[in-house]
mmCIF file of C-alpha atoms and ligand atoms in Angstrom:
data_model
loop_
_atom_site.group_PDB
_atom_site.id
_atom_site.type_symbol
_atom_site.label_atom_id
_atom_site.label_comp_id
_atom_site.label_asym_id
_atom_site.label_seq_id
_atom_site.Cartn_x
_atom_site.Cartn_y
_atom_site.Cartn_z
ATOM 1 C CA MET A 61 103.145 134.232 57.673
ATOM 2 C CA SER A 62 103.334 134.832 53.911
ATOM 3 C CA GLU A 63 100.458 133.466 51.212
ATOM 4 C CA THR A 64 102.917 131.080 50.134
ATOM 5 C CA GLU A 65 103.745 129.768 53.421
ATOM 6 C CA GLU A 66 99.909 129.667 54.395
ATOM 7 C CA ALA A 67 99.437 127.538 51.367
ATOM 8 C CA THR A 68 102.063 124.922 52.231
ATOM 9 C CA ALA A 69 101.732 124.939 55.700
ATOM 10 C CA ASN A 70 99.588 121.974 55.728
ATOM 11 C CA VAL A 71 101.306 119.905 52.973
ATOM 12 C CA THR A 72 103.042 116.870 54.383
ATOM 13 C CA LEU A 73 106.495 115.774 54.086
ATOM 14 C CA PHE A 74 105.226 112.752 51.803
ATOM 15 C CA GLU A 75 103.734 115.322 49.488
ATOM 16 C CA LYS A 76 106.618 117.803 49.548
ATOM 17 C CA ILE A 77 109.390 115.223 49.075
ATOM 18 C CA GLY A 78 107.423 113.995 45.749
ATOM 19 C CA GLY A 79 104.900 111.464 47.035
ATOM 20 C CA GLU A 80 104.870 107.564 46.389
ATOM 21 C CA ALA A 81 107.241 107.960 43.302
ATOM 22 C CA ALA A 82 110.051 109.691 45.202
ATOM 23 C CA VAL A 83 109.554 107.602 48.554
ATOM 24 C CA SER A 84 109.664 104.683 46.278
ATOM 25 C CA ALA A 85 112.927 105.731 44.455
ATOM 26 C CA ALA A 86 114.523 106.768 47.922
ATOM 27 C CA VAL A 87 114.004 103.377 49.591
ATOM 28 C CA ASP A 88 115.333 101.572 46.672
ATOM 29 C CA VAL A 89 118.623 103.678 46.547
ATOM 30 C CA PHE A 90 118.865 103.643 50.395
ATOM 31 C CA TYR A 91 118.826 99.695 50.493
ATOM 32 C CA ARG A 92 121.141 99.325 47.820
ATOM 33 C CA LYS A 93 123.718 101.329 49.844
ATOM 34 C CA VAL A 94 122.887 99.625 53.078
ATOM 35 C CA LEU A 95 123.583 96.120 51.538
ATOM 36 C CA GLU A 96 126.914 97.572 50.191
ATOM 37 C CA ASP A 97 127.929 99.017 53.649
ATOM 38 C CA TYR A 98 130.204 96.522 55.678
ATOM 39 C CA ARG A 99 129.480 98.062 58.811
ATOM 40 C CA ILE A 100 125.802 96.995 58.667
ATOM 41 C CA ASN A 101 125.027 94.792 55.903
ATOM 42 C CA ARG A 102 125.316 91.414 58.080
ATOM 43 C CA PHE A 103 122.194 92.292 59.871
ATOM 44 C CA PHE A 104 120.331 91.736 56.668
ATOM 45 C CA GLY A 105 121.978 88.280 55.790
ATOM 46 C CA ASN A 106 118.793 86.227 56.139
ATOM 47 C CA SER A 107 116.500 88.934 55.253
ATOM 48 C CA ASP A 108 113.979 88.915 52.156
ATOM 49 C CA MET A 109 115.014 92.281 50.832
ATOM 50 C CA ASP A 110 111.998 92.460 48.516
ATOM 51 C CA LYS A 111 109.723 92.378 51.568
ATOM 52 C CA GLN A 112 111.881 94.514 53.737
ATOM 53 C CA ILE A 113 111.625 97.199 50.997
ATOM 54 C CA ALA A 114 108.037 97.126 50.710
ATOM 55 C CA LYS A 115 107.743 97.488 54.527
ATOM 56 C CA GLN A 116 110.140 100.158 54.569
ATOM 57 C CA LYS A 117 108.237 102.040 51.827
ATOM 58 C CA ALA A 118 105.063 101.777 53.710
ATOM 59 C CA PHE A 119 106.835 102.751 56.910
ATOM 60 C CA PHE A 120 108.330 105.987 55.547
ATOM 61 C CA THR A 121 105.171 106.663 53.842
ATOM 62 C CA MET A 122 103.149 106.695 57.078
ATOM 63 C CA ALA A 123 106.053 108.247 58.956
ATOM 64 C CA PHE A 124 106.256 111.227 56.500
ATOM 65 C CA GLY A 125 102.454 111.764 56.818
ATOM 66 C CA GLY A 126 101.204 110.043 53.416
ATOM 67 C CA PRO A 127 98.886 107.211 53.494
ATOM 68 C CA ASN A 128 98.937 104.714 56.502
ATOM 69 C CA ASN A 129 99.301 101.221 54.982
ATOM 70 C CA TYR A 130 102.005 99.813 57.220
ATOM 71 C CA THR A 131 100.991 96.569 58.585
ATOM 72 C CA GLY A 132 104.589 95.627 60.046
ATOM 73 C CA THR A 133 105.988 95.360 63.513
ATOM 74 C CA ASP A 134 106.631 98.313 65.739
ATOM 75 C CA MET A 135 110.222 99.166 65.683
ATOM 76 C CA ARG A 136 111.146 97.955 69.153
ATOM 77 C CA THR A 137 109.612 94.645 68.354
ATOM 78 C CA ALA A 138 111.156 94.335 64.844
ATOM 79 C CA HIS A 139 114.646 95.111 66.146
ATOM 80 C CA ALA A 140 114.827 93.304 69.301
ATOM 81 C CA ARG A 141 116.779 90.234 67.900
ATOM 82 C CA PHE A 142 119.376 92.430 66.278
ATOM 83 C CA VAL A 143 119.974 94.111 69.399
ATOM 84 C CA THR A 144 120.913 90.591 70.775
ATOM 85 C CA MET A 145 123.106 90.418 67.985
ATOM 86 C CA GLY A 146 124.872 93.468 68.959
ATOM 87 C CA LEU A 147 122.831 96.409 67.229
ATOM 88 C CA ASN A 148 123.847 99.859 68.940
ATOM 89 C CA ASP A 149 124.232 103.561 68.049
ATOM 90 C CA SER A 150 127.115 103.026 65.731
ATOM 91 C CA HIS A 151 125.142 100.900 63.656
ATOM 92 C CA PHE A 152 122.165 103.197 63.748
ATOM 93 C CA ASP A 153 124.750 106.025 62.748
ATOM 94 C CA ALA A 154 125.634 104.305 59.749
ATOM 95 C CA VAL A 155 122.084 103.748 58.811
ATOM 96 C CA MET A 156 121.266 107.446 58.995
ATOM 97 C CA GLU A 157 124.609 108.090 57.115
ATOM 98 C CA ASN A 158 123.233 106.260 54.088
ATOM 99 C CA PHE A 159 119.715 107.854 54.480
ATOM 100 C CA ASP A 160 121.329 111.237 54.182
ATOM 101 C CA ALA A 161 123.441 110.231 51.316
ATOM 102 C CA THR A 162 120.405 108.929 49.532
ATOM 103 C CA LEU A 163 118.315 111.969 49.951
ATOM 104 C CA LYS A 164 121.227 114.086 48.847
ATOM 105 C CA GLU A 165 121.727 111.904 45.717
ATOM 106 C CA LEU A 166 118.222 112.228 44.900
ATOM 107 C CA ASN A 167 118.390 116.051 45.102
ATOM 108 C CA VAL A 168 115.946 116.542 48.141
ATOM 109 C CA PRO A 169 116.222 120.066 49.380
ATOM 110 C CA ALA A 170 118.071 120.438 52.646
ATOM 111 C CA ASP A 171 115.128 121.468 54.655
ATOM 112 C CA LEU A 172 113.054 118.646 53.540
ATOM 113 C CA ILE A 173 116.315 116.239 54.275
ATOM 114 C CA ALA A 174 116.390 117.873 57.911
ATOM 115 C CA GLU A 175 112.681 117.111 58.410
ATOM 116 C CA ALA A 176 112.946 113.467 57.274
ATOM 117 C CA THR A 177 116.163 113.124 59.215
ATOM 118 C CA ALA A 178 114.213 114.068 62.430
ATOM 119 C CA ILE A 179 111.726 111.495 61.741
ATOM 120 C CA ALA A 180 114.184 108.932 61.110
ATOM 121 C CA GLU A 181 116.024 109.716 64.404
ATOM 122 C CA SER A 182 112.923 109.683 66.491
ATOM 123 C CA VAL A 183 112.942 105.917 66.215
ATOM 124 C CA ARG A 184 116.365 105.430 67.534
ATOM 125 C CA ALA A 185 115.867 104.361 71.056
ATOM 126 C CA ASP A 186 112.978 102.071 70.040
ATOM 127 C CA VAL A 187 115.157 100.406 67.566
ATOM 128 C CA LEU A 188 118.026 99.904 69.697
ATOM 129 C CA GLY A 189 116.049 98.796 72.683
ATOM 130 C CA GLN A 190 116.697 101.612 74.853
HETATM 131 C C1 LIG B 272 115.591 105.102 60.819
HETATM 132 C C2 LIG B 272 115.820 103.612 61.496
HETATM 133 C C3 LIG B 272 114.976 102.434 61.007
HETATM 134 C C4 LIG B 272 113.706 102.324 60.537
HETATM 135 C C5 LIG B 272 112.877 103.421 60.272
HETATM 136 C C6 LIG B 272 113.591 100.696 60.377
HETATM 137 C C7 LIG B 272 112.623 100.166 60.038
HETATM 138 C C8 LIG B 272 112.296 98.891 59.865
HETATM 139 C C9 LIG B 272 110.987 98.335 59.260
HETATM 140 C C10 LIG B 272 109.890 99.379 58.936
HETATM 141 C C11 LIG B 272 111.239 97.029 59.459
HETATM 142 C C12 LIG B 272 110.101 96.073 59.010
HETATM 143 C C13 LIG B 272 109.674 95.434 60.434
HETATM 144 C C14 LIG B 272 108.736 94.030 60.199
HETATM 145 O O1 LIG B 272 109.230 93.114 59.713
HETATM 146 O O2 LIG B 272 107.681 94.140 60.310
HETATM 147 C C15 LIG B 272 112.645 96.873 59.756
HETATM 148 C C16 LIG B 272 113.113 95.686 60.049
HETATM 149 C C17 LIG B 272 114.571 95.302 59.832
HETATM 150 N N1 LIG B 272 115.294 96.361 60.257
HETATM 151 FE FE1 LIG B 272 115.027 98.166 60.245
HETATM 152 N N2 LIG B 272 114.814 100.126 60.744
HETATM 153 C C18 LIG B 272 115.562 101.069 61.109
HETATM 154 C C19 LIG B 272 116.911 100.851 61.803
HETATM 155 C C20 LIG B 272 117.655 99.700 61.332
HETATM 156 C C21 LIG B 272 118.902 99.534 61.849
HETATM 157 C C22 LIG B 272 119.895 100.711 62.302
HETATM 158 C C23 LIG B 272 119.338 98.080 61.262
HETATM 159 C C24 LIG B 272 120.838 97.339 61.299
HETATM 160 C C25 LIG B 272 121.810 97.953 61.004
HETATM 161 C C26 LIG B 272 117.906 97.697 60.778
HETATM 162 C C27 LIG B 272 117.877 96.226 60.410
HETATM 163 C C28 LIG B 272 116.802 95.556 60.116
HETATM 164 C C29 LIG B 272 116.614 94.198 59.842
HETATM 165 C C30 LIG B 272 117.670 93.361 59.637
HETATM 166 C C31 LIG B 272 115.050 94.062 59.570
HETATM 167 C C32 LIG B 272 114.531 92.684 59.636
HETATM 168 C C33 LIG B 272 114.554 92.349 58.204
HETATM 169 C C34 LIG B 272 113.700 90.999 58.061
HETATM 170 O O3 LIG B 272 112.620 90.762 58.585
HETATM 171 O O4 LIG B 272 114.408 89.870 57.826
HETATM 172 N N3 LIG B 272 117.015 98.657 61.195
HETATM 173 N N4 LIG B 272 113.197 97.938 60.125
#
Protein backbone atom coordinates (compact mmCIF):
# COMPACT_ATOMS: atom_id res chain seq x y z
CA MET A 1 0.00 0.00 0.00
CA SER A 2 1.34 3.46 -0.84
CA GLU A 3 1.49 6.20 1.81
CA THR A 4 -1.46 7.95 0.21
CA GLU A 5 -3.49 4.76 0.20
CA GLU A 6 -2.62 4.12 3.82
CA ALA A 7 -3.64 7.66 4.76
CA THR A 8 -7.06 7.27 3.11
CA ALA A 9 -7.76 3.63 3.97
CA ASN A 10 -9.80 4.47 7.07
CA VAL A 11 -11.69 7.40 5.60
CA THR A 12 -15.39 6.65 5.32
CA LEU A 13 -17.35 6.99 2.09
CA PHE A 14 -19.31 9.73 3.88
CA GLU A 15 -16.14 11.80 4.26
CA LYS A 16 -14.78 10.99 0.79
CA ILE A 17 -18.02 12.07 -0.85
CA GLY A 18 -17.87 15.45 0.92
CA GLY A 19 -19.66 14.98 4.24
CA GLU A 20 -22.99 16.44 5.30
CA ALA A 21 -23.18 19.15 2.62
CA ALA A 22 -22.62 16.67 -0.19
CA VAL A 23 -25.08 14.05 1.13
CA SER A 24 -27.66 16.77 1.69
CA ALA A 25 -27.27 18.15 -1.86
CA ALA A 26 -27.37 14.66 -3.35
CA VAL A 27 -30.59 13.66 -1.56
CA ASP A 28 -32.30 16.91 -2.65
CA VAL A 29 -31.39 16.33 -6.31
CA PHE A 30 -32.25 12.63 -6.05
CA TYR A 31 -35.81 13.24 -4.81
CA ARG A 32 -36.38 15.92 -7.44
CA LYS A 33 -35.60 13.23 -10.02
CA VAL A 34 -37.67 10.55 -8.28
CA LEU A 35 -40.74 12.81 -8.12
CA GLU A 36 -40.40 13.56 -11.85
CA ASP A 37 -40.07 9.87 -12.74
CA TYR A 38 -43.47 8.52 -13.86
CA ARG A 39 -42.28 4.94 -13.25
CA ILE A 40 -42.08 5.46 -9.46
CA ASN A 41 -43.54 8.80 -8.35
CA ARG A 42 -46.97 7.33 -7.57
CA PHE A 43 -45.50 5.57 -4.54
CA PHE A 44 -44.77 8.99 -3.02
CA GLY A 45 -48.28 10.38 -3.61
CA ASN A 46 -49.18 10.51 0.07
CA SER A 47 -45.73 11.20 1.46
CA ASP A 48 -44.57 14.25 3.37
CA MET A 49 -41.48 14.84 1.22
CA ASP A 50 -39.75 17.17 3.70
CA LYS A 51 -39.84 14.40 6.31
CA GLN A 52 -38.86 11.78 3.74
CA ILE A 53 -35.87 13.83 2.56
CA ALA A 54 -34.71 14.34 6.17
CA LYS A 55 -34.98 10.60 6.90
CA GLN A 56 -33.16 9.72 3.71
CA LYS A 57 -30.31 12.14 4.54
CA ALA A 58 -29.92 10.50 7.95
CA PHE A 59 -30.12 7.01 6.40
CA PHE A 60 -27.46 7.61 3.75
CA THR A 61 -25.23 9.44 6.23
CA MET A 62 -25.32 6.33 8.44
CA ALA A 63 -25.04 3.87 5.51
CA PHE A 64 -22.00 5.73 4.12
CA GLY A 65 -20.22 5.47 7.48
CA GLY A 66 -21.02 8.95 8.85
CA PRO A 67 -22.71 9.77 12.18
CA ASN A 68 -25.67 7.55 13.01
CA ASN A 69 -28.70 9.76 13.62
CA TYR A 70 -31.18 7.57 11.73
CA THR A 71 -34.33 7.08 13.80
CA GLY A 72 -36.58 5.79 11.01
CA THR A 73 -37.97 2.32 10.47
CA ASP A 74 -35.93 -0.60 9.13
CA MET A 75 -36.04 -1.00 5.34
CA ARG A 76 -38.25 -4.13 5.29
CA THR A 77 -40.94 -2.64 7.53
CA ALA A 78 -40.79 0.83 5.92
CA HIS A 79 -41.53 -0.53 2.45
CA ALA A 80 -43.87 -3.43 3.24
CA ARG A 81 -47.04 -1.52 2.36
CA PHE A 82 -45.56 -0.56 -1.04
CA VAL A 83 -44.80 -4.21 -1.75
CA THR A 84 -48.53 -4.85 -1.35
CA MET A 85 -49.05 -2.03 -3.91
CA GLY A 86 -46.84 -3.89 -6.41
CA LEU A 87 -43.37 -2.52 -5.64
CA ASN A 88 -40.89 -4.73 -7.53
CA ASP A 89 -37.39 -4.95 -9.03
CA SER A 90 -38.26 -2.67 -11.95
CA HIS A 91 -39.10 0.13 -9.48
CA PHE A 92 -35.94 -0.50 -7.51
CA ASP A 93 -33.95 -0.36 -10.78
CA ALA A 94 -35.57 2.99 -11.58
CA VAL A 95 -34.58 4.34 -8.15
CA MET A 96 -31.02 3.15 -8.73
CA GLU A 97 -30.96 4.90 -12.14
CA ASN A 98 -31.94 8.17 -10.48
CA PHE A 99 -29.38 7.59 -7.75
CA ASP A 100 -26.60 7.04 -10.30
CA ALA A 101 -27.67 10.04 -12.42
CA THR A 102 -27.68 12.23 -9.30
CA LEU A 103 -24.15 11.31 -8.28
CA LYS A 104 -22.89 11.78 -11.86
CA GLU A 105 -24.57 15.18 -12.07
CA LEU A 106 -22.78 16.20 -8.84
CA ASN A 107 -19.45 15.04 -10.31
CA VAL A 108 -18.85 12.33 -7.73
CA PRO A 109 -15.86 10.25 -8.92
CA ALA A 110 -16.72 6.88 -10.49
CA ASP A 111 -15.09 4.78 -7.76
CA LEU A 112 -17.15 6.52 -5.06
CA ILE A 113 -20.33 6.12 -7.15
CA ALA A 114 -19.56 2.39 -7.32
CA GLU A 115 -19.17 2.24 -3.52
CA ALA A 116 -22.38 4.20 -2.91
CA THR A 117 -24.32 2.10 -5.42
CA ALA A 118 -23.20 -1.13 -3.75
CA ILE A 119 -24.51 0.18 -0.42
CA ALA A 120 -27.85 1.19 -1.92
CA GLU A 121 -28.10 -2.19 -3.72
CA SER A 122 -27.53 -4.01 -0.42
CA VAL A 123 -31.03 -3.09 0.81
CA ARG A 124 -32.84 -4.33 -2.35
CA ALA A 125 -34.14 -7.61 -0.88
CA ASP A 126 -35.39 -5.90 2.30
CA VAL A 127 -37.07 -3.04 0.42
CA LEU A 128 -38.79 -5.54 -1.90
CA GLY A 129 -39.75 -7.94 0.90
CA GLN A 130 -37.82 -10.80 -0.74
C1 LIG B 1 -31.82 2.26 -2.19
C2 LIG B 1 -33.06 1.89 -1.92
C3 LIG B 1 -33.91 2.56 -0.89
C4 LIG B 1 -33.56 3.15 0.29
C5 LIG B 1 -32.17 3.27 0.90
C6 LIG B 1 -34.79 3.66 0.89
C7 LIG B 1 -34.85 4.32 2.09
C8 LIG B 1 -36.00 4.75 2.72
C9 LIG B 1 -36.09 5.33 4.04
C10 LIG B 1 -34.90 5.61 4.94
C11 LIG B 1 -37.39 5.59 4.29
C12 LIG B 1 -37.97 6.21 5.57
C13 LIG B 1 -38.47 5.11 6.48
C14 LIG B 1 -39.32 5.65 7.60
O1 LIG B 1 -40.37 6.22 7.30
O2 LIG B 1 -38.96 5.50 8.77
C15 LIG B 1 -38.14 5.18 3.12
C16 LIG B 1 -39.50 5.31 2.95
C17 LIG B 1 -40.13 5.22 1.73
N1 LIG B 1 -39.59 4.72 0.57
FE1 LIG B 1 -37.75 4.04 0.34
N2 LIG B 1 -35.85 3.40 0.06
C18 LIG B 1 -35.36 2.73 -1.04
C19 LIG B 1 -36.09 2.27 -2.12
C20 LIG B 1 -37.37 2.66 -2.39
C21 LIG B 1 -38.10 2.35 -3.60
C22 LIG B 1 -37.58 1.48 -4.74
C23 LIG B 1 -39.31 2.98 -3.49
C24 LIG B 1 -40.44 3.06 -4.49
C25 LIG B 1 -40.26 3.29 -5.76
C26 LIG B 1 -39.36 3.65 -2.21
C27 LIG B 1 -40.41 4.38 -1.72
C28 LIG B 1 -40.53 4.82 -0.43
C29 LIG B 1 -41.72 5.46 0.09
C30 LIG B 1 -42.97 5.78 -0.70
C31 LIG B 1 -41.48 5.70 1.46
C32 LIG B 1 -42.45 6.24 2.51
C33 LIG B 1 -42.54 7.70 2.59
C34 LIG B 1 -43.61 8.00 3.63
O3 LIG B 1 -43.38 7.82 4.83
O4 LIG B 1 -44.67 8.40 3.21
N3 LIG B 1 -38.16 3.43 -1.56
N4 LIG B 1 -37.27 4.68 2.17
